[in-house]
Amino acid sequence: MTAAAAVRSNDSLRLRGRSFMAFVLAPALPITEWLAQFDKWCRNSPNFFAGKPIILDLAGVTLARPEIAELITLLAARGVRIMGLEGAQPDQISPPLPPLLQGGRELPAMTSDGGALRPKEPNSLLIETPIRSGQSIAFPAGDVIVLGSVSSGAEIVAGGSIHVYGALRGRAMAGSTGNTRARIFCSRNEAELVSIDGYYRTAEQMDAHLRGRPTQCRLQDRVLSIAALE
Amino acid sequence: MAKVLVVTSGKGGVGKTTSTAALGAALAQAGQKVAVIDFDVGLRNLDLVMGAERRVVFDLINVVQGVARLSQALIRDKRLETLWLLPASQTRDKDALTEAGIASIIREMRGKFDWIICDSPAGIERGATLAMRFADAAVIVTNPEVSSVRDSDRIIGLLDSKTEKAEKGERIDKHILITRFDPNRATRGEMLRIEDVLEILSTPLLGVIPESEEVLRASNIGSPVTLNNAASAPARAYFDAASRLRGEDIPVTIYSERKRFLEKLFGRAA
Amino acid sequence: MSILNLFRRRGTAPVARERLQILLSYERSTRGQSDLLGILREEILAALGKHIQVDQDNIVMRMDRGATLSTLEIEILIPHAGIMLAAS
């Protein structure tokens, strides 16, 4: 039995533009200290970076090409995959380094409409079921509201505020896109970690009297404050 | 038309296989036609708990690969004529279990049984996700212990996203079956209370199976606990759970072992 | 015989030990070997096929492994219409 030869139609190659959201890591000198801090962060939030696209912003450091490559290798060993670079000179960047990206914008997300860019309307994501261990909700466009509990081992990353009408037992990271006015509210604080605009606190660092109670987290002068809600 | 039930947990060693056998035998004793399927690959256990280990000829993977027909692989229980077992393969690798193969087997079985109970392996890999893939309902076996509860929660998340029903936007009925419950340790505050487990998992309770030596005895003999000693505390709890699966509304009783006759006679302290 | 013996249930561990001995000796001996039953069935089908047409569905194989003796039961359903006269 002979197989018929496959006939391929002659379609042209399609190349399109699309925008994605990625997290940006901005190292600072000295690199060894920055890496130590990074490792500390990772101990509290293991697997946070797994599978996430990360951009490395080199604007705050002056690194030679081999040093950039070295840093990327060190991060890869920690499970961080760098998919692009920002803030570096074009002549520093060539394969096998990740491509140089330009024109990155702070979110909230912009939508493109016939070429003109307009800011999106303020947005919120409402979830009416509990969030289970292992689930991860990312909503950079605005607030996340959960009607239910957030289990230990679950995480919520919001560009705006996070409101949990239930027990917060997982990780809540608000203001992820640089919004220092974002807050975190929950009916019952049993959180593993809370963070606003990258300033974080883990369960161990929280006052015992705040555990199990309705609480509010906010950022004041770059200090994360957690207080009971009355 | 059958109801496909997955017995799962995430955590290993909490009582999935024991519960599959016990519930299967309880339903069969109520006159239902029941098939239990072992989804573990490489570590076969359900046949041992059911006492059929000496009669395994063909297994699930043989059927998936077309080496044997379903009717040739199904083993009928010697004690309950409406209870059948489809054993797991002991020697093949996980990739031999395909979704299409399982789909076809379940389809063929739906017309022949009232209940198809899928005994899931531990973990969240292939065997576990395939066991839940075609389920209409799920029993999540949980010990009142922190890592078991956390793993059960993870599994519930998967049930709501990785099953065919969930992908179609339909609800899959989920129930928590608490096993190895020790009422003394719970009252002393050394064991998570049932209310705590249910509150954390936000899922209704199917039943509470007390810790008991009867489970070990039954597995030693190779008989489901609901068949080996139907009057024992865990068996009674399993019978109640099986009735609840069939829609009966029975209030949950925490059964405890009755004092052994001899101890009563001779006044030995419990 | 003391009254205690009447009430004491036989420990189940000896039963478990016996079952495991039978089962594991079988599994150890077949480990690494290819599927004996599958091979047997193919060869039996092939042998039958020379004289009779038999569908795979009509062959049922049942097994019961014992400590010293195992029983393999093969049931073949032969429809009368399937018998071909062999060439003499």
Short mmCIF file of C-alpha atoms in Angstrom, two decimals, chain A residues 79-177:
data_model
loop_
_atom_site.label_atom_id
_atom_site.label_comp_id
_atom_site.label_asym_id
_atom_site.label_seq_id
_atom_site.Cartn_x
_atom_site.Cartn_y
_atom_site.Cartn_z
CA GLY A 79 14.74 28.73 37.61
CA VAL A 80 14.35 32.23 36.13
CA ARG A 81 14.12 32.31 32.36
CA ILE A 82 15.07 35.66 30.90
CA MET A 83 13.26 36.21 27.64
CA GLY A 84 14.41 39.73 26.90
CA LEU A 85 16.69 42.55 28.02
CA GLU A 86 16.02 46.21 28.61
CA GLY A 87 18.18 49.21 29.35
CA ALA A 88 21.35 48.03 27.65
CA GLN A 89 23.38 49.21 24.69
CA PRO A 90 22.54 47.47 21.39
CA ASP A 91 26.21 46.69 20.79
CA GLN A 92 26.31 44.71 24.06
CA ILE A 93 23.49 42.47 23.00
CA SER A 94 23.96 39.77 20.41
CA PRO A 95 23.08 36.04 20.29
CA PRO A 96 23.09 33.93 22.39
CA LEU A 97 21.91 36.69 24.75
CA PRO A 98 18.14 37.31 24.79
CA PRO A 99 16.95 40.08 22.45
CA LEU A 100 16.95 43.75 23.42
CA LEU A 101 13.47 45.12 23.96
CA GLN A 102 12.46 48.70 23.64
CA GLY A 103 9.33 50.64 24.29
CA GLY A 104 8.20 48.74 27.35
CA ARG A 105 5.33 50.45 29.07
CA GLU A 106 4.21 50.41 32.67
CA LEU A 107 0.82 48.80 32.91
CA PRO A 108 -2.26 49.14 33.38
CA ALA A 109 -2.78 47.44 30.06
CA MET A 110 -3.29 49.51 26.97
CA THR A 111 -5.50 48.38 24.15
CA SER A 112 -4.72 49.13 20.57
CA ASP A 113 -7.53 50.38 18.41
CA GLY A 114 -6.68 51.09 14.80
CA GLY A 115 -3.24 52.31 15.72
CA ALA A 116 -4.19 54.78 18.44
CA LEU A 117 -3.52 53.77 22.03
CA ARG A 118 -6.09 54.47 24.70
CA PRO A 119 -5.89 53.61 28.40
CA LYS A 120 -8.26 50.85 29.44
CA GLU A 121 -11.17 51.59 31.74
CA PRO A 122 -10.51 50.74 35.41
CA ASN A 123 -11.17 47.10 35.74
CA SER A 124 -11.76 44.50 38.41
CA LEU A 125 -11.83 40.73 38.39
CA LEU A 126 -14.46 39.02 40.51
CA ILE A 127 -13.97 35.39 41.47
CA GLU A 128 -16.83 33.69 43.20
CA THR A 129 -15.21 30.37 44.04
CA PRO A 130 -12.44 29.52 46.48
CA ILE A 131 -8.93 29.62 45.07
CA ARG A 132 -7.25 26.28 45.51
CA SER A 133 -3.71 25.33 46.36
CA GLY A 134 -1.53 25.50 43.26
CA GLN A 135 -3.79 27.96 41.43
CA SER A 136 -2.40 31.32 40.43
CA ILE A 137 -4.46 34.37 39.48
CA ALA A 138 -2.70 37.20 37.67
CA PHE A 139 -4.66 40.35 36.84
CA PRO A 140 -2.41 43.32 36.16
CA ALA A 141 -5.30 45.41 34.86
CA GLY A 142 -6.88 46.15 38.21
CA ASP A 143 -8.38 44.84 41.43
CA VAL A 144 -9.08 41.23 42.25
CA ILE A 145 -12.05 40.38 44.46
CA VAL A 146 -12.47 36.86 45.78
CA LEU A 147 -15.75 35.68 47.31
CA GLY A 148 -14.31 32.73 49.15
CA SER A 149 -11.07 31.63 50.67
CA VAL A 150 -7.63 31.59 49.14
CA SER A 151 -5.92 28.34 50.10
CA SER A 152 -2.39 27.89 51.30
CA GLY A 153 -0.25 27.35 48.22
CA ALA A 154 -2.39 29.62 46.01
CA GLU A 155 -1.37 33.08 44.83
CA ILE A 156 -3.04 36.24 43.56
CA VAL A 157 -1.09 38.89 41.67
CA ALA A 158 -3.04 42.08 40.95
CA GLY A 159 -2.10 45.40 39.45
CA GLY A 160 -4.63 46.99 41.79
CA SER A 161 -5.94 45.98 45.19
CA ILE A 162 -6.88 42.55 46.44
CA HIS A 163 -10.03 41.90 48.44
CA VAL A 164 -10.64 38.48 49.92
CA TYR A 165 -14.07 37.91 51.49
CA GLY A 166 -12.90 34.78 53.19
CA ALA A 167 -9.70 33.45 54.70
CA LEU A 168 -6.50 34.50 52.97
CA ARG A 169 -4.11 31.59 53.48
CA GLY A 170 -1.97 31.88 50.36
CA ARG A 171 0.02 34.71 48.84
CA ALA A 172 -1.42 38.09 47.85
CA MET A 173 0.64 40.49 45.81
CA ALA A 174 -1.05 43.78 45.04
CA GLY A 175 0.13 46.80 43.08
CA SER A 176 2.23 44.47 40.96
CA THR A 177 2.60 47.01 38.19
#
